[in-house]
Short mmCIF file of C-alpha atoms and ligand atoms in Angstrom, two decimals:
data_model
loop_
_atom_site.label_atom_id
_atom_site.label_comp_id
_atom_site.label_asym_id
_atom_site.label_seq_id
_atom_site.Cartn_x
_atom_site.Cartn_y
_atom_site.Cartn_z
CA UNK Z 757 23.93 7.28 3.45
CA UNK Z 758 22.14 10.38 3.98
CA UNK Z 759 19.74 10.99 6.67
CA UNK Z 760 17.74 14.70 5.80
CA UNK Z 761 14.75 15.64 8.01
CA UNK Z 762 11.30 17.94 6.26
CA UNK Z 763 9.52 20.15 8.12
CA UNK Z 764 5.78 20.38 7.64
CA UNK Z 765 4.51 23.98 7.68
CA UNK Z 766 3.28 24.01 11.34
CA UNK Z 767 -0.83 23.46 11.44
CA UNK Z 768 -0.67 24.87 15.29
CA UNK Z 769 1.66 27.48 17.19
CA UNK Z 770 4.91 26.51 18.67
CA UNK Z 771 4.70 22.48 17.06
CA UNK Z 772 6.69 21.32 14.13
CA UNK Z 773 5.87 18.52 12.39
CA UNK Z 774 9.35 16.59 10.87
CA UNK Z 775 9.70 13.80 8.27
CA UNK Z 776 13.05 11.92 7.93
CA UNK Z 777 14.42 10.84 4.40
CA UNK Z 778 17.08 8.23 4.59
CA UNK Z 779 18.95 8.16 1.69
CA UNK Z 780 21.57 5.35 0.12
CA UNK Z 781 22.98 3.80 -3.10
CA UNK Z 782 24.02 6.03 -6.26
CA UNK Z 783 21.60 9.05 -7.63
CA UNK Z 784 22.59 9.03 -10.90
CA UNK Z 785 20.06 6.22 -12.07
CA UNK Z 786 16.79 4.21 -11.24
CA UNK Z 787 15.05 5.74 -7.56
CA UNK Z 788 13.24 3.17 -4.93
CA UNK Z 789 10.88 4.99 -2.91
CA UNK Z 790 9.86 3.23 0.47
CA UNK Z 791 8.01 4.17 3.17
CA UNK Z 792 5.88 3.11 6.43
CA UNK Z 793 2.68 3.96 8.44
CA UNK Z 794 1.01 6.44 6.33
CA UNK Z 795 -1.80 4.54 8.10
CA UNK Z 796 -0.16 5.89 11.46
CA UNK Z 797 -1.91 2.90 13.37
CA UNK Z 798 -0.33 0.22 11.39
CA UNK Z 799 2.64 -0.62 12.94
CA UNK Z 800 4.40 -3.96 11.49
CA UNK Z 801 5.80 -1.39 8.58
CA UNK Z 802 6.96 0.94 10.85
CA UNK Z 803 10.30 -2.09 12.11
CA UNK Z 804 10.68 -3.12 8.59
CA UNK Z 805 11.66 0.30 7.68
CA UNK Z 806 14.26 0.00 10.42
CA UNK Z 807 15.43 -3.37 9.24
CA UNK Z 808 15.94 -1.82 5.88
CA UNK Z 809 17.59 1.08 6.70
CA UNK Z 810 20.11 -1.46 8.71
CA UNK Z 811 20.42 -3.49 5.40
CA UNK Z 812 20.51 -0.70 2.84
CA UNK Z 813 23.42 1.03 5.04
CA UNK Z 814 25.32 -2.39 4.88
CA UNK Z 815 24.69 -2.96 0.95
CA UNK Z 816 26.15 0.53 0.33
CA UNK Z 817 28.85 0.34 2.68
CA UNK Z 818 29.60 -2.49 0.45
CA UNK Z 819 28.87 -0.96 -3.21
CA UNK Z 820 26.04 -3.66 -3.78
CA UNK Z 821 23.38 -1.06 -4.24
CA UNK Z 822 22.96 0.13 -8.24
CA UNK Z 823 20.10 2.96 -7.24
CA UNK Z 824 18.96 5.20 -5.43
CA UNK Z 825 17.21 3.86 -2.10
CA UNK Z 826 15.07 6.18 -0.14
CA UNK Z 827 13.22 5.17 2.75
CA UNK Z 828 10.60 7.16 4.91
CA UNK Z 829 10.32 5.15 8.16
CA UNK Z 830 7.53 6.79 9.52
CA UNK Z 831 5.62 8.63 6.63
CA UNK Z 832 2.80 10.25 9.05
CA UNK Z 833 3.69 11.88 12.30
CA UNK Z 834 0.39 13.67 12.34
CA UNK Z 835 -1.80 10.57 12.24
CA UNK Z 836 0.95 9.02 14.99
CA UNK Z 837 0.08 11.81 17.63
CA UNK Z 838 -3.27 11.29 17.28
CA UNK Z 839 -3.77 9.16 20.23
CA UNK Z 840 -6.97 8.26 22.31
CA UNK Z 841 -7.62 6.90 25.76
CA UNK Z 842 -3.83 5.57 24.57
CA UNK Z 843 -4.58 3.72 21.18
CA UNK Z 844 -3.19 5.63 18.44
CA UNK Z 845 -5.99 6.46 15.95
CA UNK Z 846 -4.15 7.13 12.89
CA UNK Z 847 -6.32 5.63 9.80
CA UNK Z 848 -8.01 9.44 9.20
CA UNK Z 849 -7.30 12.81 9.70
CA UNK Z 850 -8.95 14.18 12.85
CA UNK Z 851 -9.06 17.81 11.02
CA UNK Z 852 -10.76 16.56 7.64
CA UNK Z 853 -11.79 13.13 8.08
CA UNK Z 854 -9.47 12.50 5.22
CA UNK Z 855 -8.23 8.76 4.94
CA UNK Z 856 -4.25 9.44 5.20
CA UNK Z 857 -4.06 7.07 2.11
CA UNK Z 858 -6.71 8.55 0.11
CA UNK Z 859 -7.48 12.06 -1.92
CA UNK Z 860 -3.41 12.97 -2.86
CA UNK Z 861 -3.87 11.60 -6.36
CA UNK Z 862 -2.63 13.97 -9.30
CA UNK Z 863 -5.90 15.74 -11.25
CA UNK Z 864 -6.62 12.79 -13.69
CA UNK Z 865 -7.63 15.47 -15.88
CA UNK Z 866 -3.61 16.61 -16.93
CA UNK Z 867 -2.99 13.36 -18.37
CA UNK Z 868 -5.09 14.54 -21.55
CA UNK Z 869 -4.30 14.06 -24.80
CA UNK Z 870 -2.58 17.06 -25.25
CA UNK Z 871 -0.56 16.44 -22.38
CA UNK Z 872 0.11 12.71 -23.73
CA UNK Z 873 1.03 14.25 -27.52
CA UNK Z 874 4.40 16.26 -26.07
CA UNK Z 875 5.62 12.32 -26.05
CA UNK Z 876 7.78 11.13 -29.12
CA UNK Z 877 9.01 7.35 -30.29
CA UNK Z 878 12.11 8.37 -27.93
CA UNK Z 879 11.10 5.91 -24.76
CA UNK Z 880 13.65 6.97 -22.69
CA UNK Z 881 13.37 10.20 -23.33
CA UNK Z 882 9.48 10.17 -22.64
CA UNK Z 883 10.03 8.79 -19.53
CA UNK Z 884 12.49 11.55 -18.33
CA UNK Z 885 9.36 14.13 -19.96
CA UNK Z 886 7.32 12.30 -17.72
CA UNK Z 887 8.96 12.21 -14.63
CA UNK Z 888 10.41 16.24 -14.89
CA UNK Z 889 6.01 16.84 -15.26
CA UNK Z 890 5.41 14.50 -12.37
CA UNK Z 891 7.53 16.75 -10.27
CA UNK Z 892 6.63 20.01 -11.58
CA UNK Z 893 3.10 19.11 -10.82
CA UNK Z 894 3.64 18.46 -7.57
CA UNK Z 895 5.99 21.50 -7.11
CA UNK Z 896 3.03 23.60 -7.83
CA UNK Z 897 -0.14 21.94 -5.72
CA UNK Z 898 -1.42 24.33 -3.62
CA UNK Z 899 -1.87 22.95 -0.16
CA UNK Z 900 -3.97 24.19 2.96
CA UNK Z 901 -4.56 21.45 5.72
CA UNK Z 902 -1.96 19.67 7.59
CA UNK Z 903 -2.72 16.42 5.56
CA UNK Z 904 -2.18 18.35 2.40
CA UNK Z 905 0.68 19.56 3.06
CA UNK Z 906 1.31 16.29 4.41
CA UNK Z 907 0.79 14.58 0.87
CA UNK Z 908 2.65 16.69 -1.02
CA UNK Z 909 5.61 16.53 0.78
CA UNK Z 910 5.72 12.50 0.52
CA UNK Z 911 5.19 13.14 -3.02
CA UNK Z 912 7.71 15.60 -3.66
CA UNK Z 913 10.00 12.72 -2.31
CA UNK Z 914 8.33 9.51 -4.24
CA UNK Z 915 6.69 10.28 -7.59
CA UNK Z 916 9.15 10.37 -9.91
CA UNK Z 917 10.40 7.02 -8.69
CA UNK Z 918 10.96 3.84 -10.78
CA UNK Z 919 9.72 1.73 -7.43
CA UNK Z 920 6.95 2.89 -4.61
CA UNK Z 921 6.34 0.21 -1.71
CA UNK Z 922 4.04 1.31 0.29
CA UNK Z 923 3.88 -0.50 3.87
CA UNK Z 924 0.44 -1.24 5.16
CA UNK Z 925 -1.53 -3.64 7.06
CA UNK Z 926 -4.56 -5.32 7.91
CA UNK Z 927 -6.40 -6.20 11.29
CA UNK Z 928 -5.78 -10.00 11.31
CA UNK Z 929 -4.73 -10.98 8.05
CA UNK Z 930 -2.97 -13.28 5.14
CA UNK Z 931 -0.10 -11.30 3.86
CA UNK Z 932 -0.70 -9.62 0.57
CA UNK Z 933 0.14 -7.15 -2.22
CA UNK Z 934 -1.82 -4.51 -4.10
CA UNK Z 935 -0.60 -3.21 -7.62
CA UNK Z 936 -1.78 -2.22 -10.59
CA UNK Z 937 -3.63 -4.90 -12.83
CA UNK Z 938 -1.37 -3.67 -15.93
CA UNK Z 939 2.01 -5.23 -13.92
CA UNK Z 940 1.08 -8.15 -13.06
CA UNK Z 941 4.71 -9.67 -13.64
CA UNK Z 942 6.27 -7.21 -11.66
CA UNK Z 943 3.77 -7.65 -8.55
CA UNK Z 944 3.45 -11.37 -8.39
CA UNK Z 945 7.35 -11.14 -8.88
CA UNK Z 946 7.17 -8.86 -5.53
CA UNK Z 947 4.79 -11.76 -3.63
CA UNK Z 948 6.90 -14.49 -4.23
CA UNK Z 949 10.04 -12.86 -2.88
CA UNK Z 950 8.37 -11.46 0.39
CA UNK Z 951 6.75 -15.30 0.19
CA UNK Z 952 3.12 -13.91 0.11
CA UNK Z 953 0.34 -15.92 -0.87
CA UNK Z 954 -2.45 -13.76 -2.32
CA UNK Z 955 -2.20 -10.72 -5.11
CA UNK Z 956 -4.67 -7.89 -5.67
CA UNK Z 957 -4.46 -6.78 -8.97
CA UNK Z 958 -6.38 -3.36 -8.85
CA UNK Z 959 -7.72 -0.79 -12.16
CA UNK Z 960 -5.55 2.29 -11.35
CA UNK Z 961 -7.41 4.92 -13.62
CA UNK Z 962 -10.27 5.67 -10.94
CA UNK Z 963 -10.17 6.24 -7.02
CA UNK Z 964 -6.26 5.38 -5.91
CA UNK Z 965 -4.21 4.82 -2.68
CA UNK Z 966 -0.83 6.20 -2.59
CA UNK Z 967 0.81 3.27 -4.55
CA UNK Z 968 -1.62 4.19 -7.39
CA UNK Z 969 -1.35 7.54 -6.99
CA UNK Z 970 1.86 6.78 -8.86
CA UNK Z 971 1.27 4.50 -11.32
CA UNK Z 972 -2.07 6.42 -12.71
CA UNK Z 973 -0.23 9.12 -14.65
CA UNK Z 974 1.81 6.53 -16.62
CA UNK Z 975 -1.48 4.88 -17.35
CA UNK Z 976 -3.34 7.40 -18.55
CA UNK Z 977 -1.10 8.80 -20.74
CA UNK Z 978 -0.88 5.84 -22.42
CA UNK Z 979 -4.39 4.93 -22.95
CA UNK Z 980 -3.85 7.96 -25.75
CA UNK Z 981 -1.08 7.13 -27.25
CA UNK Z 982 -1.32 3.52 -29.78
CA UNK Z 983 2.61 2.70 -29.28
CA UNK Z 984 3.85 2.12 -26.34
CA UNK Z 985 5.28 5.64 -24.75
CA UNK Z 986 7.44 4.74 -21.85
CA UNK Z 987 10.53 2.56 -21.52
CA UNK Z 988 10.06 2.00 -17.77
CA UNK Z 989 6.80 3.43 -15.64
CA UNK Z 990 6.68 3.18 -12.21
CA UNK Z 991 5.87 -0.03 -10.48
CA UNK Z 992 3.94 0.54 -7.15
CA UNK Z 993 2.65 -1.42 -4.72
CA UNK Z 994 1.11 -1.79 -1.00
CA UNK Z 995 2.35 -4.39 0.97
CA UNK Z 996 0.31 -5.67 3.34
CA UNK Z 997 1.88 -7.32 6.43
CA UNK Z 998 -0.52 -9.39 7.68
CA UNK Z 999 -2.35 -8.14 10.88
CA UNK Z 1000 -1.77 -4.98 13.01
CA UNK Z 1001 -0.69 -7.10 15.96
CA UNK Z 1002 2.18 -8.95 13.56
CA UNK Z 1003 5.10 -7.02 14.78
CA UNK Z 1004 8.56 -8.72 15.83
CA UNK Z 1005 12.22 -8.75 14.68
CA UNK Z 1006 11.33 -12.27 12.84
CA UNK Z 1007 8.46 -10.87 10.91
CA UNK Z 1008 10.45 -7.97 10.04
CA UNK Z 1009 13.70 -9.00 9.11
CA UNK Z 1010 11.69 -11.64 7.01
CA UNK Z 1011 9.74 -9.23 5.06
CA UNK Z 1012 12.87 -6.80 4.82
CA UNK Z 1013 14.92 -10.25 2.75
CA UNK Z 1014 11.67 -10.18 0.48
CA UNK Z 1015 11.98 -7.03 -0.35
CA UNK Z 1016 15.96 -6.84 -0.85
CA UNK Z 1017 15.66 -10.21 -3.26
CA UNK Z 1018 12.74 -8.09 -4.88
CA UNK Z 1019 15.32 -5.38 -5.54
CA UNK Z 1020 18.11 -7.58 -6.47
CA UNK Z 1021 15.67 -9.82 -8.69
CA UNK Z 1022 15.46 -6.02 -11.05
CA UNK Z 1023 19.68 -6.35 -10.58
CA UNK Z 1024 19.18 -2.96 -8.35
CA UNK Z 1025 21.57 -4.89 -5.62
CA UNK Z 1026 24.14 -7.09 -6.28
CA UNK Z 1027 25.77 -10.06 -3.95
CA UNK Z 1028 23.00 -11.09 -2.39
CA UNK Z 1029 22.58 -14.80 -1.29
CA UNK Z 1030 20.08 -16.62 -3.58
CA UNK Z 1031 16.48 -15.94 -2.74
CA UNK Z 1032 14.45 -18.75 -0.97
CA UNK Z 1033 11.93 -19.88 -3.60
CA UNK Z 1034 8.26 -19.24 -2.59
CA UNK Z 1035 7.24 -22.26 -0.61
CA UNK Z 1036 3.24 -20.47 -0.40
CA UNK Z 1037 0.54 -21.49 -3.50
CA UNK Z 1038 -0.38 -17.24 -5.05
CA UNK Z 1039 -3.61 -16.61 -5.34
CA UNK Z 1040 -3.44 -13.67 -7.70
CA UNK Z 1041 -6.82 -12.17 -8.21
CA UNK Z 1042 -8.52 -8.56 -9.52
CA UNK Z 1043 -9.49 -6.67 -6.62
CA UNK Z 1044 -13.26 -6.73 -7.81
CA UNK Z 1045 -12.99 -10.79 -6.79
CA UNK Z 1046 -12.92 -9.75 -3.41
CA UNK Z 1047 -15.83 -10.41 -1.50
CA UNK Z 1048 -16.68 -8.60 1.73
CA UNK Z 1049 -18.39 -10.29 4.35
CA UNK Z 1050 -20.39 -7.86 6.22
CA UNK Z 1051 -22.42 -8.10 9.64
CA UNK Z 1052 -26.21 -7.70 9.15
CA UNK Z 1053 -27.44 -7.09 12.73
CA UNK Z 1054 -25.58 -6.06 16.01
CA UNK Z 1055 -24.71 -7.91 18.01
CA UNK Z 1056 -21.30 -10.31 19.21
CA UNK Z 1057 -19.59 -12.27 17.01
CA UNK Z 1058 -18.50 -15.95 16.77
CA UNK Z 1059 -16.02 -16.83 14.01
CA UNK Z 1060 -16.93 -20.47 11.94
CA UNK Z 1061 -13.45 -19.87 9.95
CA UNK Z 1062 -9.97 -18.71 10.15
CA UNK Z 1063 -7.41 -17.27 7.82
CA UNK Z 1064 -6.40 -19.44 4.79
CA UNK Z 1065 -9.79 -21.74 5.24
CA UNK Z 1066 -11.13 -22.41 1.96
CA UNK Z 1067 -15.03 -21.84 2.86
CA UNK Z 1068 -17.53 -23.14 0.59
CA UNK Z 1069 -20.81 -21.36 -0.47
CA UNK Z 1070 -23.20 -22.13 2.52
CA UNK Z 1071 -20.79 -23.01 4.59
CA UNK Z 1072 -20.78 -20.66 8.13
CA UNK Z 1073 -18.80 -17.55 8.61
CA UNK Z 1074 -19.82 -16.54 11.96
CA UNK Z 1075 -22.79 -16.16 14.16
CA UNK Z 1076 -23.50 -12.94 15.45
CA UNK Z 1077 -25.32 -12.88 18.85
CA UNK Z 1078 -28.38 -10.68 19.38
CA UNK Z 1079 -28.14 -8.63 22.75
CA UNK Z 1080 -31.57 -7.70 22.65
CA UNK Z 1081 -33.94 -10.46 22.19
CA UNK Z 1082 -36.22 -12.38 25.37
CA UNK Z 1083 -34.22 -15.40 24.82
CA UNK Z 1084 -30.53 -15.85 22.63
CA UNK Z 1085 -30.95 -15.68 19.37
CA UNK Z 1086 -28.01 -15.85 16.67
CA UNK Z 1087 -27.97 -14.68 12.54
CA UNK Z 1088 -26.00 -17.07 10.67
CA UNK Z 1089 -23.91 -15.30 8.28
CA UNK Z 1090 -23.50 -17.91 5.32
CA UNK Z 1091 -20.60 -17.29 3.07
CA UNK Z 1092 -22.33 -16.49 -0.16
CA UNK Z 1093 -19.58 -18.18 -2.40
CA UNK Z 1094 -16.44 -19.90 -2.31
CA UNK Z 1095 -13.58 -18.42 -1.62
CA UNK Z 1096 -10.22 -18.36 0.16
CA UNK Z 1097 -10.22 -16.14 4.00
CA UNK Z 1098 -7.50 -13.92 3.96
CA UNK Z 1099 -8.81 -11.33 6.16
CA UNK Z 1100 -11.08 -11.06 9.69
CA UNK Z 1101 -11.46 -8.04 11.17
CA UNK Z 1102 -11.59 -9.62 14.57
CA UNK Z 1103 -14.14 -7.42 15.63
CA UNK Z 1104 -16.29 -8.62 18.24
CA UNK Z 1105 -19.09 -6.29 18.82
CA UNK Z 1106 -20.61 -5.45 15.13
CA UNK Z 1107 -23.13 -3.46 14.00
CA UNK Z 1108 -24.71 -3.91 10.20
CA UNK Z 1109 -22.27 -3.22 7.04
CA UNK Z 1110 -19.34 -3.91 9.22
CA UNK Z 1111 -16.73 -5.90 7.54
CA UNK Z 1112 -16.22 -9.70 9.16
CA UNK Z 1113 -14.29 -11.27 6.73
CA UNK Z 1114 -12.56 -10.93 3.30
CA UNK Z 1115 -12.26 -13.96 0.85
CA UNK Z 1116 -10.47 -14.19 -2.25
CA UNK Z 1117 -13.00 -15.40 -4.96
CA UNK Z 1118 -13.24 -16.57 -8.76
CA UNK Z 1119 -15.68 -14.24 -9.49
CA UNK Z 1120 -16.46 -10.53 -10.15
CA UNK Z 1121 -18.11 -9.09 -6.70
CA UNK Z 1122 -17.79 -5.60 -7.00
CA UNK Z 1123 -17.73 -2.69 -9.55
CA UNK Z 1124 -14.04 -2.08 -11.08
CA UNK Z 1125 -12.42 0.81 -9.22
CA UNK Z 1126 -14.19 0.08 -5.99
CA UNK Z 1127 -12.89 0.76 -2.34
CA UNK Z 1128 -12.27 -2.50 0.31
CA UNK Z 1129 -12.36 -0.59 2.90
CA UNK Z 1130 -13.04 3.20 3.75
ZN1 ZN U 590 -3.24 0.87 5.68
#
């Protein structure tokens, strides 16, 4: 185990900004990248990382890990100090405005077809080509803001990696997984060890979160070559755990196992106990079948449903209360198809566009490449 701490270049006199890298397992073949709270008010992530880093010391101890594990237990310390009246408000930059999980993608516009013709029938030899680029581009991104610099030093530690899990979560929510639509294996793999009932399979070739951010390079490249270029791309995904208020040792230990079997599933540890099969039905849809229930008026909100209700079209979602009418007055807010709940915001006071509820549908709702949430 290695334990090496990054300094940010400091955005303010006299304050220094410092990451921490934990580091186990061999170096000499496939990399896991893992890290927590890029979203620095998202806090479930934040005691998995320290349930891994408990685990991962104890595999190595033991010789059980066969790659490289690296684990970033707390990947934003900007967004962390920036609390408010004592909440920590750590979903965008206070500087920018910039979503902390947003804008660090590579320029799409490298992965050209001259960039994609330096690859040869060699697979593993494209994929080392690919990763030495990866870095090299990183390397050389000129930074200015905090959450630049921020971004590129995360990436300096995570994009040449075979594995990204990024930690997230929702407000109140069914635990679930985003990846790339072109692994769909490899992330419904991922759900059923963590025991996760609902996958978000996502096009990775227009706006991307950090997970994608990863897996778009790979992806683009290939969509000019006609054989297939690389022996093993990265996989990334965000986990979701659930809501923001889902944080205890149970929870986290829990979701730590999932993603050890995970790991030992692609025979990167060895000697671990047999995984509990999935005892949860997946739901594993494109991320376009999401449908967002949004308020239409201001007002309070009463909830009709709860997480994991099926809801039928027509059936009630909520009411939302009008403040200022002579007499109470409530807007039904009818689900407009059926689908499965597997996220409420939980807000209570709403105004119109605001998110109430997510449900997991059999249809298209949105445009390909779409964001859930801003
Ligand atoms: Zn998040």
């Amino acid at each position: 185990m290695a334990l090496t701490r990054l300094t940010l270049p400091a955005a303010n006199a006299g304050q220094h900004t410092v990451i921490n890298v934990h580091h186990f397992g061999p170096e000499n073949g496939q990399k896991v990248y893992i890290q927590a709270g890029l979203h620095a008010d998202e806090h479930p992530g934040l005691l998995v990382a320290q349930h891994l880093i408990e685990q991962l010391s104890a595999l190595e101890t033991n010789h059980q890990l066969h790659a490289h594990f690296v684990v970033v237990p707390y990947a934003n310390p900007i967004g962390l100090k920036q609390r408010s009246f004592g909440k920590v408000v750590g979903r965008c930059d206070w500087h920018t405005g910039q979503n902390f999980n947003r804008g660090m993608a590579l320029d799409r516009d490298a992965f050209s077809g001259e960039f994609a013709a330096q690859f040869s029938a060699d697979t593993a030899a494209n994929d080392q080509r690919m990763r030495t680029s990866l870095r090299e581009m990183v390397n050389q991104r000129l930074v200015g803001f905090e959450v630049e610099s921020l971004h590129k030093l995360l990436l300096s530690q995570s994009i040449d990696a075979h594995y990204v899990i990024d930690l997230h979560c929702d407000v109140v929510a069914l635990p679930h997984v985003f990846y790339g639509s072109h692994q769909p294996d490899e992330g419904r793999l991922l759900a059923r060890c963590l025991n996760f009932p609902v996958c978000l399979e996502e096009d990775v070739t227009g706006t991307v979160a950090f997970d994608a951010t990863h897996t778009q390079p790979w992806v683009l490249t290939q969509q000019h070559l006609t054989d297939t270029a690389f022996e093993q791309p990265c996989f990334a995904a965000t986990v979701e755990l659930r809501g923001n208020a889902d944080v205890s040792d149970e929870l986290a230990k829990q979701d730590c196992d999932g993603l050890l079997a995970f790991f030992a599933a692609k025979d990167l540890i060895s000697g671990l106990p047999p995984a509990q099969p999935s005892t949860v039905a997946q739901t594993a849809i494109a991320v376009e079948q999401v449908k967002l229930i949004n308020a239409t008026a201001p007002g309070i909100v009463t909830y009709h449903c709860q997480l994991n209700d099926h809801v039928r079209r027509g059936d009630k979602i909520a009411d939302i209360v009008l403040l200022d009418e002579p007499m109470p007055t409530r807007v039904a807010i009818i689900a407009p198809c059926d689908g499965l709940v597997f996220s409420l915001t939980n807000e209570f006071y709403v105004s119109p566009g605001q998110t109430l509820a997510m449900l997991a549908t059999d249809e298209v709702q949105n445009k390909a490449g779409s964001q859930l949430a801003f």
